[in-house]
mmCIF file of C-alpha atoms in Angstrom:
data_model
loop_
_atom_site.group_PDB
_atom_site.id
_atom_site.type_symbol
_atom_site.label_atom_id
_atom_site.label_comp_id
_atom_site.label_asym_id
_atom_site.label_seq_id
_atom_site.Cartn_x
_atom_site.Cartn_y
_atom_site.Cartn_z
ATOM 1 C CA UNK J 30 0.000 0.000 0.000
ATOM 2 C CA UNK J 31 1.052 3.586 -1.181
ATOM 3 C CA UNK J 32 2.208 6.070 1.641
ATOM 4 C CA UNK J 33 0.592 9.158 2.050
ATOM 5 C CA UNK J 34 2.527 12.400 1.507
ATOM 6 C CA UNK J 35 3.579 14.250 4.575
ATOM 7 C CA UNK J 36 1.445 17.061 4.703
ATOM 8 C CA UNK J 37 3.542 20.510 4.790
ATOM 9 C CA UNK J 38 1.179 22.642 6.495
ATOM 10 C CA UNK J 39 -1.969 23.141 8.616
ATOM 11 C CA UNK J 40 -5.489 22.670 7.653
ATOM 12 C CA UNK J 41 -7.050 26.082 8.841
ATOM 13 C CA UNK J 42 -10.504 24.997 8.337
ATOM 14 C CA UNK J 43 -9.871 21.913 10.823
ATOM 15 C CA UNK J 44 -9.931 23.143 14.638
ATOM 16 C CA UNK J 45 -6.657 21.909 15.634
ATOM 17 C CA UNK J 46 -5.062 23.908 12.474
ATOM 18 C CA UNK J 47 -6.574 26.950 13.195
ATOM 19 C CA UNK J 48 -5.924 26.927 16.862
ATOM 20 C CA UNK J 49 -2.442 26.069 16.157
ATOM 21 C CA UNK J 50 -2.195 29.124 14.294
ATOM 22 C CA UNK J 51 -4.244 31.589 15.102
ATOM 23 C CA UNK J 52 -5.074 30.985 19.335
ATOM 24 C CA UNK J 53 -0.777 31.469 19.171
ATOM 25 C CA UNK J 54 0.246 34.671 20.980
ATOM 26 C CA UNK J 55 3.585 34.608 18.852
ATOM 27 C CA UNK J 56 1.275 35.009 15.822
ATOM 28 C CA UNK J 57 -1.266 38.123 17.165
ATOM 29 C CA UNK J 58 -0.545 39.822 14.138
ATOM 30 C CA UNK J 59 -1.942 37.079 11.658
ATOM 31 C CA UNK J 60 -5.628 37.183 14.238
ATOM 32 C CA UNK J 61 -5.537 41.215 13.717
ATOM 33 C CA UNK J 62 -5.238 40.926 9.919
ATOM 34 C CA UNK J 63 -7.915 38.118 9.818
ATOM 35 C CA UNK J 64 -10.344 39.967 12.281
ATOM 36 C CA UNK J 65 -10.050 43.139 10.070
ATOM 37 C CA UNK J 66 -10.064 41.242 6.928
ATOM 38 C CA UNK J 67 -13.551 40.584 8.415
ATOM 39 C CA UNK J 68 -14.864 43.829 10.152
ATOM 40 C CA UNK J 69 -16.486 46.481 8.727
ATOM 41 C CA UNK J 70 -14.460 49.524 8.034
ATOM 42 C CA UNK J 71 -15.936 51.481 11.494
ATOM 43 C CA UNK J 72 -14.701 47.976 13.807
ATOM 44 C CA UNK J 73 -10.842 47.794 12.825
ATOM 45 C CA UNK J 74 -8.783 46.395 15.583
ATOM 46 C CA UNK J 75 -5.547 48.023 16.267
ATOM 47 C CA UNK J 76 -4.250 45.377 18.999
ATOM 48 C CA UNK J 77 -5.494 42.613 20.882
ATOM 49 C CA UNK J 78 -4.933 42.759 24.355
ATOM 50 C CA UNK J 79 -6.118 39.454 26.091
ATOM 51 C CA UNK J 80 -6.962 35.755 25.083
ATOM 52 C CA UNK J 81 -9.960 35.226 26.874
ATOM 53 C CA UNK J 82 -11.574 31.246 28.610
ATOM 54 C CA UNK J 83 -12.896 29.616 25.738
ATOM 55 C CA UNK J 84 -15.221 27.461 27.903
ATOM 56 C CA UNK J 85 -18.643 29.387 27.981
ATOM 57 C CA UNK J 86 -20.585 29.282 31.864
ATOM 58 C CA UNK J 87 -23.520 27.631 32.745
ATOM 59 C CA UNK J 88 -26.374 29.555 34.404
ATOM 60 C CA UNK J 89 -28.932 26.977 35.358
ATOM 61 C CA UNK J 90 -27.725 22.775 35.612
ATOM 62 C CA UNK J 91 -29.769 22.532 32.460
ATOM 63 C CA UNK J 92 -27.567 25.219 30.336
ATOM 64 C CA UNK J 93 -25.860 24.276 27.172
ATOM 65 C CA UNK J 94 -21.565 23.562 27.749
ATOM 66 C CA UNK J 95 -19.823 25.480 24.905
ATOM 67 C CA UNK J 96 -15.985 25.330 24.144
ATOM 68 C CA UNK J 97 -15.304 28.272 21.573
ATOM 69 C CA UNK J 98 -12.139 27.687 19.262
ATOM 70 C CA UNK J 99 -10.665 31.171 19.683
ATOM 71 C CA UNK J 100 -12.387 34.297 21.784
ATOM 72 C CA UNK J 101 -9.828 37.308 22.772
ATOM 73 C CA UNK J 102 -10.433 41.214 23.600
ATOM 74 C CA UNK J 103 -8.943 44.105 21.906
ATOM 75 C CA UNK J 104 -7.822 47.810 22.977
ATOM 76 C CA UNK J 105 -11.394 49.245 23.603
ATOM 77 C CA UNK J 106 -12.904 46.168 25.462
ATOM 78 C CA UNK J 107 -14.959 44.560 22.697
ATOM 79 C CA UNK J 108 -14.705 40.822 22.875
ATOM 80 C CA UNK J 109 -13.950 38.739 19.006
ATOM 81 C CA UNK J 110 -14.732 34.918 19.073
ATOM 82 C CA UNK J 111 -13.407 33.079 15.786
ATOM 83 C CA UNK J 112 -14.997 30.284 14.923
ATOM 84 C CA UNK J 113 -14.239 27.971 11.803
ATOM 85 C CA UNK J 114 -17.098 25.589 10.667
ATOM 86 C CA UNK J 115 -16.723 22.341 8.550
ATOM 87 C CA UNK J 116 -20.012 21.414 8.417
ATOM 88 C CA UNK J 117 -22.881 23.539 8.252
ATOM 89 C CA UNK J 118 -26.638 22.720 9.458
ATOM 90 C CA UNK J 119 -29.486 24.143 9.413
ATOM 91 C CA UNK J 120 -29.184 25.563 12.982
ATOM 92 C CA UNK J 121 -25.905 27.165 12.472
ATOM 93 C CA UNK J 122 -26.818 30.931 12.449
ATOM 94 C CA UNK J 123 -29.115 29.911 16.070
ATOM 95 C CA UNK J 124 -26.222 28.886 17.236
ATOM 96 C CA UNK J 125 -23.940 31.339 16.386
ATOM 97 C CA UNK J 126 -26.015 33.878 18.058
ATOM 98 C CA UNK J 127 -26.264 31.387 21.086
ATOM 99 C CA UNK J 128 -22.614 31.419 21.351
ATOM 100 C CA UNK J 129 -22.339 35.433 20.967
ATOM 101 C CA UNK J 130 -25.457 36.491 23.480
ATOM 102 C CA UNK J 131 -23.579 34.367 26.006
ATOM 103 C CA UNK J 132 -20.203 35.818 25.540
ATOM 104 C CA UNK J 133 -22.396 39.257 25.703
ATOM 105 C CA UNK J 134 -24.030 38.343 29.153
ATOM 106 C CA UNK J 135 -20.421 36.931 30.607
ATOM 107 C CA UNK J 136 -19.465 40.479 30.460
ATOM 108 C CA UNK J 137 -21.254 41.637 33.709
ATOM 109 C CA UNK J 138 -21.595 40.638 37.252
ATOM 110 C CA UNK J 139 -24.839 41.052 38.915
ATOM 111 C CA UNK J 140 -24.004 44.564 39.957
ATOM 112 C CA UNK J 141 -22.008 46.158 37.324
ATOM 113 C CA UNK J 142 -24.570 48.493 35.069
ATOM 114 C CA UNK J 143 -25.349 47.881 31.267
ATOM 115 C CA UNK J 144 -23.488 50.803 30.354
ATOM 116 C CA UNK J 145 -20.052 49.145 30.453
ATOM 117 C CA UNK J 146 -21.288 46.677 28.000
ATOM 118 C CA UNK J 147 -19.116 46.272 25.143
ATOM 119 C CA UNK J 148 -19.899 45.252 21.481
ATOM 120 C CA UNK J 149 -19.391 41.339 20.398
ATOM 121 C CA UNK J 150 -18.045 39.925 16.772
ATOM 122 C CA UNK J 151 -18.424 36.561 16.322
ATOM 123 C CA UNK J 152 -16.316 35.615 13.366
ATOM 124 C CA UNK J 153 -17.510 32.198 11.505
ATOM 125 C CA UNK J 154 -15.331 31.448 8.767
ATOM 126 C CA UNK J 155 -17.353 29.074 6.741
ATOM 127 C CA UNK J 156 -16.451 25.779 4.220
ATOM 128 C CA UNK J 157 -19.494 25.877 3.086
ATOM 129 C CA UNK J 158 -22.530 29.071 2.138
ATOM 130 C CA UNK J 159 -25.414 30.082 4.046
ATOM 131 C CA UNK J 160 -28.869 30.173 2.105
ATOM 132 C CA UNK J 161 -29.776 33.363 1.178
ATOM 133 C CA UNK J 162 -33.181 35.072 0.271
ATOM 134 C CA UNK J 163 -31.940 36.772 -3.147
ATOM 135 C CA UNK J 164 -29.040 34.640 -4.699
ATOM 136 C CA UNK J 165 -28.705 36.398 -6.988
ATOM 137 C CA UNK J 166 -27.065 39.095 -4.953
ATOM 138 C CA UNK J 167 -24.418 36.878 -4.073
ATOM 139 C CA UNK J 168 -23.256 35.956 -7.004
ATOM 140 C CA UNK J 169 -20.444 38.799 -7.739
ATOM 141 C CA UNK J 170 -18.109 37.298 -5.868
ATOM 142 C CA UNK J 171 -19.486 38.573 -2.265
ATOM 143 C CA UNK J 172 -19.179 36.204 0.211
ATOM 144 C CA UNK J 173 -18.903 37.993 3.238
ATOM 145 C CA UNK J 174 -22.027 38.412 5.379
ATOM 146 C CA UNK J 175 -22.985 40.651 8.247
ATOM 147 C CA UNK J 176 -25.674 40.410 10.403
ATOM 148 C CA UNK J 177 -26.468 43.142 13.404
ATOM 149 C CA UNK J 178 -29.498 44.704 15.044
ATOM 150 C CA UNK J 179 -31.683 46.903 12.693
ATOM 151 C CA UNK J 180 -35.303 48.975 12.817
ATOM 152 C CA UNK J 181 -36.787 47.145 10.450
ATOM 153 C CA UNK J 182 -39.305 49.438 8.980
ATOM 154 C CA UNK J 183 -36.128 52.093 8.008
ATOM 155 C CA UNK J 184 -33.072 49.791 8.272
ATOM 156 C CA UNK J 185 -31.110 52.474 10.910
ATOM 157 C CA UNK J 186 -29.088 50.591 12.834
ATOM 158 C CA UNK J 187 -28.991 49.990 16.876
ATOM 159 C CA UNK J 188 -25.879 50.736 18.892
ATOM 160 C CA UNK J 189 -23.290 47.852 18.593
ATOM 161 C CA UNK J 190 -24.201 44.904 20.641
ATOM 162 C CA UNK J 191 -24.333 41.482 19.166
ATOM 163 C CA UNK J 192 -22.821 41.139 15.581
ATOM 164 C CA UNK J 193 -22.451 37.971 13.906
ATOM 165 C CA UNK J 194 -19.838 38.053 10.722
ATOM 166 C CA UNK J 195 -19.934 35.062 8.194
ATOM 167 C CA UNK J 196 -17.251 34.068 5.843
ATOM 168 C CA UNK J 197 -18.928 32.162 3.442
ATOM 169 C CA UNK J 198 -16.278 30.101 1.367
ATOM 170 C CA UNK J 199 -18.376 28.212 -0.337
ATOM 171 C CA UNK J 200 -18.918 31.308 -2.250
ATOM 172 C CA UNK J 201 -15.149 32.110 -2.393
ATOM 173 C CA UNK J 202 -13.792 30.227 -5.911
ATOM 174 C CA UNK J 203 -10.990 32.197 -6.802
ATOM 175 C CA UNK J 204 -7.731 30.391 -7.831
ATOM 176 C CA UNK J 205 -3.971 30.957 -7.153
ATOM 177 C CA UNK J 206 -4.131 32.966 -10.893
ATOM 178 C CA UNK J 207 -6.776 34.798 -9.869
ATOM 179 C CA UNK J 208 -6.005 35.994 -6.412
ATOM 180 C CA UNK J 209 -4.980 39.809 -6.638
ATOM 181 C CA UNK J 210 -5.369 40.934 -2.832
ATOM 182 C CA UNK J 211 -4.350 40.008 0.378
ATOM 183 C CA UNK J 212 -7.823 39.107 1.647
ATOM 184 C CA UNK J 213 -8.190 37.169 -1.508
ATOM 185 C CA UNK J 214 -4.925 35.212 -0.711
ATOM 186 C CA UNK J 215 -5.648 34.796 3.003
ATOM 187 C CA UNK J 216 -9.318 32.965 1.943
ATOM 188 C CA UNK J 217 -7.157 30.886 -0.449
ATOM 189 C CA UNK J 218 -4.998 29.973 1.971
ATOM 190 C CA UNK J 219 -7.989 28.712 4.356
ATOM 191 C CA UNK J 220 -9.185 26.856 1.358
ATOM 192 C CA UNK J 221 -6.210 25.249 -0.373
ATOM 193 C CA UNK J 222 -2.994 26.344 2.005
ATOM 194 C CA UNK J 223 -2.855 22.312 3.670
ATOM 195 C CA UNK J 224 -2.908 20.831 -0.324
ATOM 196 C CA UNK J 225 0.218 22.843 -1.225
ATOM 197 C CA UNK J 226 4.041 21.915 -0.648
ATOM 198 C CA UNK J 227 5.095 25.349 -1.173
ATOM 199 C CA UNK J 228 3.973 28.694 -1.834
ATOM 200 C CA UNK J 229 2.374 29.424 -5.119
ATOM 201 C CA UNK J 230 4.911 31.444 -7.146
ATOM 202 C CA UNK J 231 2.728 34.738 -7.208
ATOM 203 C CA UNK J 232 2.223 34.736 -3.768
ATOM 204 C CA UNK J 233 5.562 34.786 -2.151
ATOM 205 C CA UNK J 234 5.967 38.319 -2.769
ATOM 206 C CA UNK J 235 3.499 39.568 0.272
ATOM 207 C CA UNK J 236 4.742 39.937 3.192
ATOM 208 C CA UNK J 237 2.088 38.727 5.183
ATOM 209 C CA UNK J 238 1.147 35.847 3.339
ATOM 210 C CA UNK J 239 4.380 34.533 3.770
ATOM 211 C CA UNK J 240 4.316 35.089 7.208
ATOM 212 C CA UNK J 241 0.617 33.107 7.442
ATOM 213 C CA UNK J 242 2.349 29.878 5.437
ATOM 214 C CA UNK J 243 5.244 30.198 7.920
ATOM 215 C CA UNK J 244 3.164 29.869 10.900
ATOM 216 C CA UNK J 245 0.853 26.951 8.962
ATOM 217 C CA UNK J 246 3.951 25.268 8.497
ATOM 218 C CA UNK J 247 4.096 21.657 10.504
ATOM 219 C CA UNK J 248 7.866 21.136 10.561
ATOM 220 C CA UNK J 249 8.312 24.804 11.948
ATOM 221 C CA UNK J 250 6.251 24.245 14.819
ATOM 222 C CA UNK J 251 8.385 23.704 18.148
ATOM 223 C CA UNK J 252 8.494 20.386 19.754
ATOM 224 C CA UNK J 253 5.798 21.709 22.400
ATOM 225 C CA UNK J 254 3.454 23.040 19.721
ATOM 226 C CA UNK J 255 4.050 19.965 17.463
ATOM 227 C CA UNK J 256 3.005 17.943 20.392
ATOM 228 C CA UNK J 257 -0.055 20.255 20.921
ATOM 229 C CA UNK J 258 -1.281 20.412 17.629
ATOM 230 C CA UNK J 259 -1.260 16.578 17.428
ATOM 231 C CA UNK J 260 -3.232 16.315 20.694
ATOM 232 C CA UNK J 261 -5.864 18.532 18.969
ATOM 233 C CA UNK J 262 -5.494 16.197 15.932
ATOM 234 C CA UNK J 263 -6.155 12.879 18.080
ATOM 235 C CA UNK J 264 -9.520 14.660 20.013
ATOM 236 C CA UNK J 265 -10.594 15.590 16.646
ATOM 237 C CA UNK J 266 -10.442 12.620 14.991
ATOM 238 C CA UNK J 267 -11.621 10.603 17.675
ATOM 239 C CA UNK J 268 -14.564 12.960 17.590
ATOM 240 C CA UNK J 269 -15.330 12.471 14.047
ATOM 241 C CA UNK J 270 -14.700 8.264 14.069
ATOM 242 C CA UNK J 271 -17.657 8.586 17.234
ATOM 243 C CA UNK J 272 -19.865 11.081 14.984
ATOM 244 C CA UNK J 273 -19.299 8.537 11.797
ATOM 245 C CA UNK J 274 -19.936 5.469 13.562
ATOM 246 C CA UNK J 275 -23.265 7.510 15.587
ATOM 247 C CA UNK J 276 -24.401 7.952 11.580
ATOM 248 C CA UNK J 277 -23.880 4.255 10.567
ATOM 249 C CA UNK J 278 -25.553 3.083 13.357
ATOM 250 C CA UNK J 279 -28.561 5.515 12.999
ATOM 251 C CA UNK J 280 -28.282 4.738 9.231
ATOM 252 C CA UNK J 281 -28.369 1.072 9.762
ATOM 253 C CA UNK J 282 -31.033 1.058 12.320
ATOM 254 C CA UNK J 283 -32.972 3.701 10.071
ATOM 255 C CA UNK J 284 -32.926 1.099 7.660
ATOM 256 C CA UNK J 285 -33.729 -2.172 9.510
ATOM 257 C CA UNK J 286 -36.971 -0.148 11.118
ATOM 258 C CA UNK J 287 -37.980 0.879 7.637
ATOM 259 C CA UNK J 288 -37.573 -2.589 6.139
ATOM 260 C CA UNK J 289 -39.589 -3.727 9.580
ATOM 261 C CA UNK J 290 -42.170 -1.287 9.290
ATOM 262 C CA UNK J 291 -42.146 -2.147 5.381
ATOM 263 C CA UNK J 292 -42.859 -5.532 5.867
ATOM 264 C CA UNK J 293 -45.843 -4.711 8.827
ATOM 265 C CA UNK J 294 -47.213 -2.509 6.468
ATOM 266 C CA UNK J 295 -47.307 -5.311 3.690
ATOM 267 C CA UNK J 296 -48.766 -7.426 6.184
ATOM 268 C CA UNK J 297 -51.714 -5.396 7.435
ATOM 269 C CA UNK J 298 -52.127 -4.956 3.716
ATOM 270 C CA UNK J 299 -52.548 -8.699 3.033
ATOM 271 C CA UNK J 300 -54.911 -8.968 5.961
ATOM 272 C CA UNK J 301 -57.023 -6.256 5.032
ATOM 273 C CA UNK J 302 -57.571 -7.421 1.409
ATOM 274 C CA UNK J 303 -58.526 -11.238 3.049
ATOM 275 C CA UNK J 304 -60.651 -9.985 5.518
ATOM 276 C CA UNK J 305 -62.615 -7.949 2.375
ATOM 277 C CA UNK J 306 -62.750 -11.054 0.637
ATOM 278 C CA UNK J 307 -64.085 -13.037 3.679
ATOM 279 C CA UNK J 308 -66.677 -10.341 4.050
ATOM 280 C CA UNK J 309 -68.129 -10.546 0.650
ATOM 281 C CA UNK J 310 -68.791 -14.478 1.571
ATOM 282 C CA UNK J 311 -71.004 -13.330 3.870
ATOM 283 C CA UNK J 312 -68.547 -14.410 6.706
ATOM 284 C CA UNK J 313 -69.617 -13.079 10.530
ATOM 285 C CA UNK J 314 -67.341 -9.912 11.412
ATOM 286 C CA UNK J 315 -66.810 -11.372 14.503
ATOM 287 C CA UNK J 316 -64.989 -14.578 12.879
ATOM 288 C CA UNK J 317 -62.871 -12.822 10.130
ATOM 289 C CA UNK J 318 -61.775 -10.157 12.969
ATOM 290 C CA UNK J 319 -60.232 -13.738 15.023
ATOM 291 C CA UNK J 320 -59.034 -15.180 11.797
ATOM 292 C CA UNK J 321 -57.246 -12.255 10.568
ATOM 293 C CA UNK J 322 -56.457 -10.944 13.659
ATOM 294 C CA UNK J 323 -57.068 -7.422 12.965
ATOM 295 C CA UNK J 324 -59.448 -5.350 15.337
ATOM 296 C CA UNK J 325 -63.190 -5.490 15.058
ATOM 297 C CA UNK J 326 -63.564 -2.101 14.489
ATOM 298 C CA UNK J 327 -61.243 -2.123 11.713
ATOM 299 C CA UNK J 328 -63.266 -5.086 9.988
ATOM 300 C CA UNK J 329 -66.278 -2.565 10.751
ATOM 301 C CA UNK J 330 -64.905 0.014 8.481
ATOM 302 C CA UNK J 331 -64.147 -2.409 5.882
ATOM 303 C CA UNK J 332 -67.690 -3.384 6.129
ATOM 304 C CA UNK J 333 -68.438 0.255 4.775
#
């Protein structure tokens, strides 16, 4: 059997990539170019100032656990969680905001006022597209989204409080050829960076690209990090061999109840059409109902 190539660098789309990279103080400077890659021109970060507990609280024993891949706090206060998302369902934007209303309420004690409530961006960077009303207004290339808090009848927007920020890459389809900015290269990277061996030969000319494929880059990590990263790698595979084998099972047992419940249907079926038959020979109800075993008041309709 055929070896598989080493891979050269990170998967940022996988959690243990991403974290590797991006949850690395040594690397703040690649999170503040992706966070303002994201933002809209008014929320630019200029530094981040704390990497915050990813693990969400619990208000009541029947609250929801949540462990958040990256969540940190810039300059002014406002709290960023970055999320990157495999998989989408059809819950994804409920949970998103579920995630970002709780990182919202974690900012107060019970006696601090609302006033020193700051804004919160969560970030989802996205392998796949969120549905949209009009598709037809994404397809010019946008694949950012932004969702906040509007008036609806005049669209004027509330004061910052909850934002939620998709990157949509199913949407994103440029090629190495094709890639003329940074943010275009740093979405290519998210996409494609783990299938290269080496920089694409347009690309090595930008300063912080290069310095993104440097930090992606498995044999640079140190022996610590390398040890991390492949700790991340075990939990996350052994997450996705329970999730597969969840499916098969649920798959398989899908299909033995459906080939069950096909067969009872086929077999209420058969009794039905005998218990018709016995009651155009003029058969008692009573009789055909013990013979075929189906209730009286079933052989009653049938009677009808």
């Amino acid at each position: 059997m055929k070896a598989s190539k080493p891979q050269t660098y990170v998967d940022l789309m996988s959690d243990a990539g991403f974290k590797a990279v991006f949850a690395d103080r040594q690397n703040k400077d690649l999170l503040i170019f992706l966070i303002n890659s994201l933002l809209p021109a008014e929320a630019k970060v200029s530094d981040i100032v704390a990497y915050l507990d990813r693990e969400q609280h619990i208000d009541t024993i029947f609250g929801k656990k949540t462990i958040l891949d990256l969540v940190c706090q810039d300059e002014q206060g406002r709290t960023f969680s970055v999320e990157v998302q495999r998989v989408g369902t059809g819950t994804f934007f409920e949970r998103c905001v579920f995630y970002a209303s709780g990182l919202f309420h974690d900012e107060l004690v019970a006696a601090e006022d609302y006033g020193l409530l700051k804004p919160v961006y969560l970030i989802a960077i996205m392998e796949e597209s969120l549905p949209h009303e009009d598709e037809k207004l994404w397809n010019d290339g946008r694949f950012i989204s932004e969702y906040a808090f509007t008036e609806k009848n005049t669209g004027e927007l509330a004061p910052p409080t909850i934002n939620i920020i998709f990157a949509e890459l199913g949407r994103f389809r440029k090629d190495a050829r094709e890639c003329a900015s940074e943010q275009d290269w740093l979405f290519f990277w998210f996409k494609h960076g783990w299938e290269c061996d080496s920089l694409p030969s347009n690309m090595d000319s930008r300063p912080f690209i290069t310095g993104l494929a440097d930090a992606c880059a498995i044999a640079g990590f140190t022996p610590e990090k390398k040890q991390y990263y492949r700790a991340l790698m075990k939990d996350q595979r052994d997450y996705n061999s329970i999730i597969n084998q969840k499916f098969r099972e649920g798959m398989e047992e899908g299909m033995a109840k459906g080939e069950m419940k096909g067969l009872a249907k086929g077999k209420a079926e058969s009794a039905r059409n005998i218990a018709l038959e016995m009651l155009d020979r003029g058969m008692d109800p009573k009789l055909v109902a013990e013979i075929t075993k189906l209730d009286i008041s079933e052989i009653e309709k049938l009677k009808r």
